[in-house]
Every structure is written in C-alpha cells, then in structure tokens.
GROMACS .gro file of C-alpha atoms in nm:
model
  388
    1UNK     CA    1 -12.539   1.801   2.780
    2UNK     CA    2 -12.453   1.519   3.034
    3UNK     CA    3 -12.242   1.622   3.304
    4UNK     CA    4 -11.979   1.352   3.250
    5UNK     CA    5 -11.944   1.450   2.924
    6UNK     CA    6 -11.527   1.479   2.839
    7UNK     CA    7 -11.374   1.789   2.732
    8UNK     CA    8 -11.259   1.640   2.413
    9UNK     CA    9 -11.645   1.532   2.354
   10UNK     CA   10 -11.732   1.890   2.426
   11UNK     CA   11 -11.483   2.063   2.221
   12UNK     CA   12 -11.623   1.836   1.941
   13UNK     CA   13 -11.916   1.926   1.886
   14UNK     CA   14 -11.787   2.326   1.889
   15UNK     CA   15 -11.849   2.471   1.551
   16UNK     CA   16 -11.821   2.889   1.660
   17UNK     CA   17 -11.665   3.016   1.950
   18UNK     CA   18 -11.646   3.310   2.184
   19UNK     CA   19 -11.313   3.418   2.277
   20UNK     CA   20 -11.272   3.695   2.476
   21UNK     CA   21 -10.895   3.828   2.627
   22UNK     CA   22 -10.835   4.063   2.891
   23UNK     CA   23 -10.627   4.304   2.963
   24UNK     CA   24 -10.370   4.138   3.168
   25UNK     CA   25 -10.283   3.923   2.845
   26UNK     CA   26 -10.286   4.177   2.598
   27UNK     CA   27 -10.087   4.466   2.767
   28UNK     CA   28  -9.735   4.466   2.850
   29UNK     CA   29  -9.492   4.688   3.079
   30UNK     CA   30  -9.444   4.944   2.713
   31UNK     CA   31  -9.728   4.873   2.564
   32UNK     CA   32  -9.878   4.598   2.408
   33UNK     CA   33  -9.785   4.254   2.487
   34UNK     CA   34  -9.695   4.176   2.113
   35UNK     CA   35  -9.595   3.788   2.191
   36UNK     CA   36  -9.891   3.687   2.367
   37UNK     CA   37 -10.101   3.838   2.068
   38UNK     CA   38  -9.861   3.658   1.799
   39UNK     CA   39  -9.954   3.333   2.006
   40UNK     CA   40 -10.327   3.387   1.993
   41UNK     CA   41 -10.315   3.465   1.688
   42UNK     CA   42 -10.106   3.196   1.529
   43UNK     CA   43 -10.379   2.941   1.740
   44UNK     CA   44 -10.696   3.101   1.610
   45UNK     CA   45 -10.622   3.049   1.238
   46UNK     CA   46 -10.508   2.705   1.381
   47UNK     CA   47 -10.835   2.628   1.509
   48UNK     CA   48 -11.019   2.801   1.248
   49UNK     CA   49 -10.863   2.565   0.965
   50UNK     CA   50 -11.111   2.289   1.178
   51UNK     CA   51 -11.370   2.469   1.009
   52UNK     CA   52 -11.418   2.643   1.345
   53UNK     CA   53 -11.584   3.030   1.357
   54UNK     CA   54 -11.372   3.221   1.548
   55UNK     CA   55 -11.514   3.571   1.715
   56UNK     CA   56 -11.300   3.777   1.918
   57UNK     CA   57 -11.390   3.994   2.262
   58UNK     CA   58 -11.121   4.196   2.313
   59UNK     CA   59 -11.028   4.422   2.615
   60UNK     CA   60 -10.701   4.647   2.628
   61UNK     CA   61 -10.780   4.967   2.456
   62UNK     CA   62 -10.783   5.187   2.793
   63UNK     CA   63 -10.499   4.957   2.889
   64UNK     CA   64 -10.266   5.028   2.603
   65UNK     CA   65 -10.396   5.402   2.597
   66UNK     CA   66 -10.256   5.395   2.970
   67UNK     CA   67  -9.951   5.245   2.839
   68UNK     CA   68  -9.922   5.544   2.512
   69UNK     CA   69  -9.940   5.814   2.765
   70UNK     CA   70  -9.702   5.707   3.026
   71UNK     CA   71  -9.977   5.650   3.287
   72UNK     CA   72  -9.987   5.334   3.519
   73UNK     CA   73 -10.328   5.338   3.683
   74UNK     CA   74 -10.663   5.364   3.499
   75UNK     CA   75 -10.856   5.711   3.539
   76UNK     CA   76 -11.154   5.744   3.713
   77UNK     CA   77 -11.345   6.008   3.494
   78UNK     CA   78 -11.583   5.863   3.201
   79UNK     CA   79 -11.390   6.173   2.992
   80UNK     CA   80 -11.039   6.001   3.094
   81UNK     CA   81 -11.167   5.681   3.022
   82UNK     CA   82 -11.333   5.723   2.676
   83UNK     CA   83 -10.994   5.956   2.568
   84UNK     CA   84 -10.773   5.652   2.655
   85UNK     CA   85 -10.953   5.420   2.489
   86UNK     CA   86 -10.931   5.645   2.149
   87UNK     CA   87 -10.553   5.658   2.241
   88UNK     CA   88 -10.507   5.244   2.272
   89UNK     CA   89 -10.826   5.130   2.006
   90UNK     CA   90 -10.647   5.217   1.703
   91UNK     CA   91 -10.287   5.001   1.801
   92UNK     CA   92 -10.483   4.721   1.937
   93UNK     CA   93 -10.671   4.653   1.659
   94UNK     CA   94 -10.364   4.743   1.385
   95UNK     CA   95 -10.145   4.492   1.604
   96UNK     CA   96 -10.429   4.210   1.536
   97UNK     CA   97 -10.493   4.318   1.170
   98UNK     CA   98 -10.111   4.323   1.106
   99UNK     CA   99 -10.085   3.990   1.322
  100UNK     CA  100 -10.366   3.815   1.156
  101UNK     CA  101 -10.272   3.963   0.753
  102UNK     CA  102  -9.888   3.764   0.774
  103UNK     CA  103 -10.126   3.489   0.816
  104UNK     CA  104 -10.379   3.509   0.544
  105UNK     CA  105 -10.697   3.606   0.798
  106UNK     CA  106 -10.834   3.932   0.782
  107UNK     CA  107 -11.030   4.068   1.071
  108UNK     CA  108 -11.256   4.348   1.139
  109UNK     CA  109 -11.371   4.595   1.409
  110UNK     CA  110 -11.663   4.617   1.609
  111UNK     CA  111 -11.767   4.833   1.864
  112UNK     CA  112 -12.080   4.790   2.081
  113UNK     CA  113 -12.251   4.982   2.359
  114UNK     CA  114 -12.505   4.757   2.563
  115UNK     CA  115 -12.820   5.015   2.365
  116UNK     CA  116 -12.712   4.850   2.068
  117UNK     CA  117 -12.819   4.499   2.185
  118UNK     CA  118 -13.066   4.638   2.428
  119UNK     CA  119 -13.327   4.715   2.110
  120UNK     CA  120 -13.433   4.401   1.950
  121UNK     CA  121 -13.390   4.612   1.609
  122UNK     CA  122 -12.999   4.692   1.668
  123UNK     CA  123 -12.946   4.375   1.831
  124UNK     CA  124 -13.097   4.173   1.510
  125UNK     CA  125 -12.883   4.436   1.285
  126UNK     CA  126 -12.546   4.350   1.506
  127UNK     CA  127 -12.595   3.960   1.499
  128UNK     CA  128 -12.678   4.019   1.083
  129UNK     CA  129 -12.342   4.233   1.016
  130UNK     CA  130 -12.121   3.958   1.229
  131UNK     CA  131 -12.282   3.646   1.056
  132UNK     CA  132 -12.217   3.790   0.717
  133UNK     CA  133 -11.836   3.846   0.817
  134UNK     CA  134 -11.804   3.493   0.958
  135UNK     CA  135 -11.998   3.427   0.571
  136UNK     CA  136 -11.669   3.592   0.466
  137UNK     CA  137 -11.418   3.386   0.687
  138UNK     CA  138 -11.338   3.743   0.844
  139UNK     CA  139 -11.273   3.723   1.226
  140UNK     CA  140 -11.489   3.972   1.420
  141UNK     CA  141 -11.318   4.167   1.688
  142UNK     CA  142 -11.595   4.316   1.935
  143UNK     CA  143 -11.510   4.616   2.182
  144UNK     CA  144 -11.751   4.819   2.389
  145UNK     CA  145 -11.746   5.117   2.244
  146UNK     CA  146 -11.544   5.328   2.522
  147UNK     CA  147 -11.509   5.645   2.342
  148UNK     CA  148 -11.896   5.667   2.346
  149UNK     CA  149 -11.998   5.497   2.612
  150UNK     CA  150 -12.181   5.614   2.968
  151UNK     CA  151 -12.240   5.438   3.242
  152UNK     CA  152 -12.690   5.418   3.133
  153UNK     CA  153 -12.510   5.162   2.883
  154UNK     CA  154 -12.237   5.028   2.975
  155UNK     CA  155 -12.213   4.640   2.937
  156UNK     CA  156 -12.000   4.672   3.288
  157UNK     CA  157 -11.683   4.511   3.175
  158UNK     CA  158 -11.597   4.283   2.850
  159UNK     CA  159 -11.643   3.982   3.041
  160UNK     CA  160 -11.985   4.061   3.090
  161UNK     CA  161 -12.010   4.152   2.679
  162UNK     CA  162 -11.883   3.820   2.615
  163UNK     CA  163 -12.181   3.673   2.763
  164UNK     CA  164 -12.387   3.899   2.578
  165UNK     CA  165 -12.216   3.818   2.212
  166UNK     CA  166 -12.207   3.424   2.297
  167UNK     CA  167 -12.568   3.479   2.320
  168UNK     CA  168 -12.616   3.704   2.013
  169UNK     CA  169 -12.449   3.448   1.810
  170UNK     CA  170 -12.595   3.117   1.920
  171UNK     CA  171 -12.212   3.019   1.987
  172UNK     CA  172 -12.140   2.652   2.161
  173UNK     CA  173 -11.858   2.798   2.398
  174UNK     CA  174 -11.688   3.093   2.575
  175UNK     CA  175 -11.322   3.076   2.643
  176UNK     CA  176 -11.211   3.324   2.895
  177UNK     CA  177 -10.845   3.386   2.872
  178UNK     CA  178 -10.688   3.617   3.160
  179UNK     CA  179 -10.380   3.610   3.308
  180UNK     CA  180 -10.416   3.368   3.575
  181UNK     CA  181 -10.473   3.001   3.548
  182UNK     CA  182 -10.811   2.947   3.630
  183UNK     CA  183 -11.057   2.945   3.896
  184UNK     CA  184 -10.880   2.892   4.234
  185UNK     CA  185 -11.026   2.796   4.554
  186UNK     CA  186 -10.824   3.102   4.717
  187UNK     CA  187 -10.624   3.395   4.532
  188UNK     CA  188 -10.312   3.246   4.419
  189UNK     CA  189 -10.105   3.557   4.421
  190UNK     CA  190 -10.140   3.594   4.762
  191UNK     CA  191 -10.158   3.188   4.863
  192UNK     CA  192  -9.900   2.974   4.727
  193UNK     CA  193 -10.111   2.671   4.846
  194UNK     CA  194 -10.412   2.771   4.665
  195UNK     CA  195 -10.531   2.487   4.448
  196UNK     CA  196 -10.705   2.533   4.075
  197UNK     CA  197 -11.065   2.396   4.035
  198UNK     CA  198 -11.053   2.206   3.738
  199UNK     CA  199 -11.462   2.189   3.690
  200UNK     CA  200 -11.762   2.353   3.785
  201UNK     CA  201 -12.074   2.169   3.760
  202UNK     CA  202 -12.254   2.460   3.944
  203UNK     CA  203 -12.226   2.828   3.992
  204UNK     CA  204 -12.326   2.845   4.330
  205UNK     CA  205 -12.303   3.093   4.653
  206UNK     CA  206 -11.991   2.910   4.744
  207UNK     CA  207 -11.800   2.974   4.395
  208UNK     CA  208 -11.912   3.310   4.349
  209UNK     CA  209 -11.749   3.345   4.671
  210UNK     CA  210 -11.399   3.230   4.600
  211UNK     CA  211 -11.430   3.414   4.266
  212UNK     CA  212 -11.492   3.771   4.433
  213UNK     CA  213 -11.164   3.759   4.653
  214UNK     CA  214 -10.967   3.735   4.319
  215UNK     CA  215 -10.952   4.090   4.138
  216UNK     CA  216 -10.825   4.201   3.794
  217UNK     CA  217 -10.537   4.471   3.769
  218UNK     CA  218 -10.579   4.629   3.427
  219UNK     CA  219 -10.921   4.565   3.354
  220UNK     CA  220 -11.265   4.613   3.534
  221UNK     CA  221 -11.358   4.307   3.608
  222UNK     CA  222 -11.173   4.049   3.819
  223UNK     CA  223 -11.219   3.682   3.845
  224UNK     CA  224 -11.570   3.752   3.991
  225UNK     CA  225 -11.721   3.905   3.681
  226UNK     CA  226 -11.581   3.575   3.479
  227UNK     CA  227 -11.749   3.388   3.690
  228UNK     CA  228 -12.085   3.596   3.645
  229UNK     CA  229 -12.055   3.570   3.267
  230UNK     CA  230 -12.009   3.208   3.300
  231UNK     CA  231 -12.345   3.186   3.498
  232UNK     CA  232 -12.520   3.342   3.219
  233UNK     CA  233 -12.368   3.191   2.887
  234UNK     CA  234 -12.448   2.793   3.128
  235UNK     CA  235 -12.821   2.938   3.119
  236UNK     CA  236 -12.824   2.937   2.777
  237UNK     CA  237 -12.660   2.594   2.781
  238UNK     CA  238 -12.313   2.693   2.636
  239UNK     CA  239 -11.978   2.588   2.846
  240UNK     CA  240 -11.694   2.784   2.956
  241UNK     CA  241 -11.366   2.789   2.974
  242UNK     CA  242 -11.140   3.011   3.203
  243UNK     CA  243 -10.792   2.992   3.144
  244UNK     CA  244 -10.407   3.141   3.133
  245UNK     CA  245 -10.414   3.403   2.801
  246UNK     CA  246  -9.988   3.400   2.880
  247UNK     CA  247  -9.930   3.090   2.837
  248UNK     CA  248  -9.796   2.963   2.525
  249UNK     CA  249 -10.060   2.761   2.291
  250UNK     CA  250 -10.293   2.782   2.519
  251UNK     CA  251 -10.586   2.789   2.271
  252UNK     CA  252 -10.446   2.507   2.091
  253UNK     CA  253 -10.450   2.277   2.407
  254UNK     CA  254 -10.788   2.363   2.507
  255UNK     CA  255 -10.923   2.304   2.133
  256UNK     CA  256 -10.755   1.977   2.175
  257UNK     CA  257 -10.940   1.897   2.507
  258UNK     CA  258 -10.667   1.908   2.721
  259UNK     CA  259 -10.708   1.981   3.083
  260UNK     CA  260 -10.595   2.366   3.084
  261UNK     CA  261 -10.782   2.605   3.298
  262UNK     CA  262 -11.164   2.579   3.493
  263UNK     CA  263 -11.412   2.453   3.272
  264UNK     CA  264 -11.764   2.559   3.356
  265UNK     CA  265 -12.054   2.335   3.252
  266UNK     CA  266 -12.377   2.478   3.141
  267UNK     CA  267 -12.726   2.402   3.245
  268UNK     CA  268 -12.898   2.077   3.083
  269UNK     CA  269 -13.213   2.282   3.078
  270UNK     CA  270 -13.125   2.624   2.893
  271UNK     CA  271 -13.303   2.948   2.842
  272UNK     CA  272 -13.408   3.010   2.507
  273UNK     CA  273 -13.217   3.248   2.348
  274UNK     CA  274 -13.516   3.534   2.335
  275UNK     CA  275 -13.533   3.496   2.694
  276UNK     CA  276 -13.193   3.503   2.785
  277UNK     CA  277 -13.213   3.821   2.584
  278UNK     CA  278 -13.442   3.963   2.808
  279UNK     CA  279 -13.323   3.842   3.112
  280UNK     CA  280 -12.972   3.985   3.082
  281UNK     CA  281 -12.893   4.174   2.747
  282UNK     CA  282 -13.173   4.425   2.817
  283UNK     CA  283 -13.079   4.692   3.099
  284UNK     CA  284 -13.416   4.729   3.303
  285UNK     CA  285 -13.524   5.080   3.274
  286UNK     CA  286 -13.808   5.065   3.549
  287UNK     CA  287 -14.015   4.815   3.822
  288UNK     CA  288 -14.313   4.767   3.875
  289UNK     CA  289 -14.504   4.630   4.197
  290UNK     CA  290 -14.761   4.386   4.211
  291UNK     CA  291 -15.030   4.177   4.441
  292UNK     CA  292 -15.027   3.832   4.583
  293UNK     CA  293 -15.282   3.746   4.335
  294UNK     CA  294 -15.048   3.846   4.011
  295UNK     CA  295 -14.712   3.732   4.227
  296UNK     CA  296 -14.922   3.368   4.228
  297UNK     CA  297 -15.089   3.416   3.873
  298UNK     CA  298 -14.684   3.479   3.781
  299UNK     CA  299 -14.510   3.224   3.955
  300UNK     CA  300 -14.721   2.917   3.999
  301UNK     CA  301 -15.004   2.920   3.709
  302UNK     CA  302 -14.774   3.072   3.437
  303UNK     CA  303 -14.977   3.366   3.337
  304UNK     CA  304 -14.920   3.721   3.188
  305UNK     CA  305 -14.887   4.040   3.438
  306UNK     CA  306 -15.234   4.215   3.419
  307UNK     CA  307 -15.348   4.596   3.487
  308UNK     CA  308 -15.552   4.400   3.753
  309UNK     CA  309 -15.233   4.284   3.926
  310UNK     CA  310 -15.012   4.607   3.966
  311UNK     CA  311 -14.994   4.817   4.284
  312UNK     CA  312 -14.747   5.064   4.166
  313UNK     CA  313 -14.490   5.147   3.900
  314UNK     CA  314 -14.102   5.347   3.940
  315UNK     CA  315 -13.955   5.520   3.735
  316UNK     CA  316 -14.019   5.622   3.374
  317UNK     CA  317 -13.979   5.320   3.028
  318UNK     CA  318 -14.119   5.328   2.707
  319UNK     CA  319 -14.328   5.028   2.494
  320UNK     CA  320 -14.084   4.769   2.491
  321UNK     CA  321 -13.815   4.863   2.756
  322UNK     CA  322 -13.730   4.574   3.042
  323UNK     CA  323 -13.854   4.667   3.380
  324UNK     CA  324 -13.825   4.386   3.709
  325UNK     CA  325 -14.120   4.256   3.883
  326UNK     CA  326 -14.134   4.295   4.224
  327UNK     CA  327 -14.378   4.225   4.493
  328UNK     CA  328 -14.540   4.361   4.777
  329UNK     CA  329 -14.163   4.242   5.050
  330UNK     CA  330 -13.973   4.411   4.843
  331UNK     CA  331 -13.822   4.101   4.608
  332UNK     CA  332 -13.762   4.081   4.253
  333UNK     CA  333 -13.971   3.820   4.118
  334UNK     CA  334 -13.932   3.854   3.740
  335UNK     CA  335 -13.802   4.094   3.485
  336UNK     CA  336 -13.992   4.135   3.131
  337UNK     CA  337 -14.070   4.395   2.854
  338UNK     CA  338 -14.399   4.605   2.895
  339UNK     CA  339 -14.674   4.643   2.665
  340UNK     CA  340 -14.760   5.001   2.728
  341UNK     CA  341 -14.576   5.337   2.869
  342UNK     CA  342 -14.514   5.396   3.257
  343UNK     CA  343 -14.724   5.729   3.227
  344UNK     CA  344 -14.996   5.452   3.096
  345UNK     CA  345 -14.947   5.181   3.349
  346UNK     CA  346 -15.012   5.423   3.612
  347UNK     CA  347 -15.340   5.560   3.455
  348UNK     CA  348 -15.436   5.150   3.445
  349UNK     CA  349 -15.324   4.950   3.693
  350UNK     CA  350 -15.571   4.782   3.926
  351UNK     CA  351 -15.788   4.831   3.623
  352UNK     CA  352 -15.936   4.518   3.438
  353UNK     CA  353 -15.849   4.409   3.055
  354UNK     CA  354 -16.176   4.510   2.932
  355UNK     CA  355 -16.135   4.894   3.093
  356UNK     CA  356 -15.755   4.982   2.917
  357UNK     CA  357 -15.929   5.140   2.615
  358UNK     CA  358 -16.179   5.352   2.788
  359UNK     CA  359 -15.947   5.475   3.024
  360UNK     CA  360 -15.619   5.529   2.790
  361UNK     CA  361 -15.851   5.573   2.464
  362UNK     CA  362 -15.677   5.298   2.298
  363UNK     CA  363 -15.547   4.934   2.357
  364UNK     CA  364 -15.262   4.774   2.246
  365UNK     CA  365 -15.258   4.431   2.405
  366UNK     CA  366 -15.498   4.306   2.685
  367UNK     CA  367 -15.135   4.231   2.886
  368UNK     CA  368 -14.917   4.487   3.075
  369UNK     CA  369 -14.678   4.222   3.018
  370UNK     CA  370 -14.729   3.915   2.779
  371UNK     CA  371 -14.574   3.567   2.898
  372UNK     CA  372 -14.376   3.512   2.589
  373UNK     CA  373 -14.186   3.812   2.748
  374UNK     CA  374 -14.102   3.730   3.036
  375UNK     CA  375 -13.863   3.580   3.256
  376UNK     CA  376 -13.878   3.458   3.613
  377UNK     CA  377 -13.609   3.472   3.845
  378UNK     CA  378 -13.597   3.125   3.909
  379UNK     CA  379 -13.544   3.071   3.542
  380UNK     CA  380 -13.286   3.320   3.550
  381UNK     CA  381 -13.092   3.096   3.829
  382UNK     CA  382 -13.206   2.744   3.669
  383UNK     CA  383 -13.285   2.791   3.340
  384UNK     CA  384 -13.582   2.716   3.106
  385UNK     CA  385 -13.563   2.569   2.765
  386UNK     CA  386 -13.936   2.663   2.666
  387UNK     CA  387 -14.007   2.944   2.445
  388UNK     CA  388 -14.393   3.000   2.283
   0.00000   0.00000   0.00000
C-alpha cells in the first residue's frame, strides 16, 4: 500500500473486517452498556449490506460478570477470573444475538484459547468453521475462552487475539474500538491539552511510548497492548484503526472514510501469513543457543539452523513447537518451529547432518530447523513478504 493512500481509498478496497470492542464500550455502571451495543450493532449490518464480512472480537464477559455480582474491580485469581467470565459470557452474547435477530443477522459464538491457534491442525480447523459461517452470512463473535483458560495459553488480552484472528482470516483491516478517542500524544484523562494522532506511518520506540502511559480500566490491556496488536496485524500488511466504541455511528463514519480515531498504516513489505503465524500466534515453548557460524549462516546467507550450529538448548518442546533463537550475548535472533524433540537436540547438537541417524537411530529432516520455518527478528520488526 502507498503511504499517501486516503482513508476512503483504504476502506475501499476492505472486503472482511476485524472488529474487536473492549470492555470500556460494552459495560455500563449496571451492567451492560445496552446503547452502545444497539449502535454497533445497527452499523455492522449497515456495513455488511456493502457486501462487507463482518467478524466480531469481543471483550466484556469478566466485565459484565463483575457487574452480575455486584463487584467493581476485577479479581486477581485465574479461579475468580474464569467464574466471572461464565457469569457475564452468557448475557453478552444473548444481548448481541437478541440485538442482531430484530435485525435479520444471526450471529454465533466462539471461544478460543491461544493452543487452539498455536497447532497448525486447530488453527486450520478454527479458520475452516469461521469461513463457513461468513459462507452463511452469520457474524462470528470470538472470545478467549476465560472459563478454560491458564495463563501457558492465554492470548494476553483480546486486543492481542484480534491480531491473531485478523491473521487467521486473511482480513484487510482491524478496527479497535475502546472508549477513548484514539491514540494521544499524552493521556487525555489526565491532560486536557493532550492532542489525538490522527496517523501512524510507524510503530516506533517513540509511539509505543506514549501508548504505555495510557491504561485500560475494565479490561487487561490498555492503549499499549492496541498499539502492540497494531504492530503485528501492519506486518502482515493490514491497517488499523483505533477509535471511540461510545460514540454514536462510529463504525459508520469510519466505513465511510471519515477522519475518526488513529489510523495505523501497515508495512508495504508484509510477512506472509505462515510466518506471521509463527512469529506471533505460536507461544515459544523453548530456546535454543547457537554459534557465530549458525548466527551468520541465519542472518546474512539465509540458511536453515543445523545440529552443527547449536551450543545448547532450555527447556523441554516437542516436533513442531516454536522455540527463539538466541546467540552466544544473550539476544534473540529468531524464533521458528523445530524438527526434532529437545531430549533429541541435546543428544545432536554440534553434530553434523550426516551423524543425526546414527546417533538418534532415525532422521527426520537433515534441519533442526528448516528455513521455510522460520522467522528472523528483523522480519518480525520490518516485515518480509517472501514465503518458499
């Protein structure tokens, strides 16, 4: 995309979208905040009538569970947690099936934990079931799966799961609706004078910055973990918007390119999205060290990690599971998905190609980890549209 491309162009060329609202729009002093979800609402099937798929990321359960009960600050306990969500999941979605129904749309529930798209399996089998309900003009509703959930697979917060579903379903744009107006350049509930950035061009030290001094109230994640999710759905060369869930039509003025909110713009060159996958879907389970020869082999001559290569290996993964590269100062370099065990990688490394099957007594691929799998940090900060 050229960066001086208009938001109207943009918008244009949108065929399914990511929307994902937090819990500062959704919840209410008793409850749920039923106008702000009759707004929404009455937008989306606006929108969708532009022949626009519509998918849905939607915090609040714990939120409205903590509204149920009486309580007004979330609980720290995972138990607490997961029995507030089962409290608020079942009136958040009813309020968007009811909300949806007087309108014609029907919607349906979805709840994820981060092992579901961490396996390539599951994560096929999840993009399959919500492709055949946009097939059926339903509206997907995603939610990590709280009453489940512990903290090996948590996604983190929803704005970090709306990354993750923008990238499981190829979508052209994220729109982040919270209850603030945007990215500011200071926190405007504490500065009156604090001005709204209108674009971002580039995620960088600077805006990640500004984004960390403004936290969320309901939710987990504040305007810092936006920002983070926006960083990962530009790698893979999709847009975002951030922008006020309150106010009225919002959803309507941004699908009409209007200038609401902080648009993000992605990267020209994108990850593919296998590697994007791997780079942040899949929760590394392990690291593994390696030489200046296989840190250079890695880096500048584009090669696959070798036995040859690796110094040492932490922790305990399984064929398949992510692990980060890191060498011998102590810096990640890479993150990919191995080839063989950790109780096998220790038995081999330093070891040539040619020695795997007469030291293991069999030899699934000549690579620890294969190219095709892996992902280098710099690609992870700049982005790389090549995929073999």
């Amino acid at each position: 995309m050229e960066k001086n491309t208009s938001r109207r162009d943009l918008i244009k060329s949108v065929k399914r979208v990511v929307i994902k609202v937090g819990s500062g729009v959704l919840t209410a002093k008793n409850g749920l905040n039923m106008d702000a979800i009759e707004d929404l609402t009455a937008d989306i099937c606006s929108i969708k009538e532009r022949k626009i798929e519509i998918i849905i990321v939607s915090s609040g359960a714990i939120a409205c569970g903590l509204r149920k009960v009486g309580m007004s600050k979330r609980p720290q306990s995972v138990s607490q947690q997961q029995a507030m969500a089962a409290i608020g999941q079942s009136s958040l979605i009813m309020a968007y099936e009811e909300s949806f129904a007087r309108r014609g749309h029907k919607v349906a529930q979805v709840l994820l934990t981060r092992d579901d798209l961490t396996h390539r399996r599951r994560y096929l089998n999840a993009r399959n079931t919500l492709f055949t309900l946009l097939s059926w003009k339903i509206i997907p509703i995603i939610n990590e799966n709280d009453t489940v959930v512990v903290d090996e697979i948590k996604f983190g917060d929803n704005d970090n799961l709306s990354a993750m579903v923008t990238n499981l379903t190829e979508s052209q744009l994220l729109v982040n609706l919270t209850n603030i107006d945007g990215l500011f350049d200071r926190d405007p509930r504490i500065h009156k004078e604090a001005k709204l950035i209108r674009t971002v061009k580039k995620i960088d030290k600077n805006v990640s910055r500004v984004a960390s001094t403004i936290p969320g109230f309901l939710g987990t994640g504040g305007m810092g973990s936006k920002i983070k999710a926006a960083q990962k759905v530009a790698l893979g060369g999709v847009p975002t918007v951030i922008a006020n869930g309150l106010k009225p039509g919002i959803l309507k003025r941004i699908f009409a390119g209007k200038q609401e909110g902080t648009l993000i713009l992605p990267k020209e060159s994108a990850l593919c999205t296998r590697k994007h996958w791997i780079a942040f879907t899949k929760a590394p389970k392990g690291e593994i060290v390696v030489d200046k020869g296989a840190e250079t082999a890695l880096l500048k001559n584009g090669k696959s990690l070798l036995p040859s290569g690796i110094t040492e290996v932490k922790g305990r993964f399984g064929l398949g599971n992510s692990v980060l590269l890191i060498n011998e100062a102590g810096r990640e370099i890479a993150v990919g998905m191995v080839n063989y065990h950790s109780s096998d990688i220790k038995k081999i490394m330093g070891a040539k190609s040619t020695d795997i099957e007469a030291i293991l007594g069999f030899k699934h691929d000549d690579e620890v980890i294969h190219r095709d799998n892996l992902v280098l940090a710099d690609q992870m900060e700049q982005g790389d549209g090549i995929c073999s």
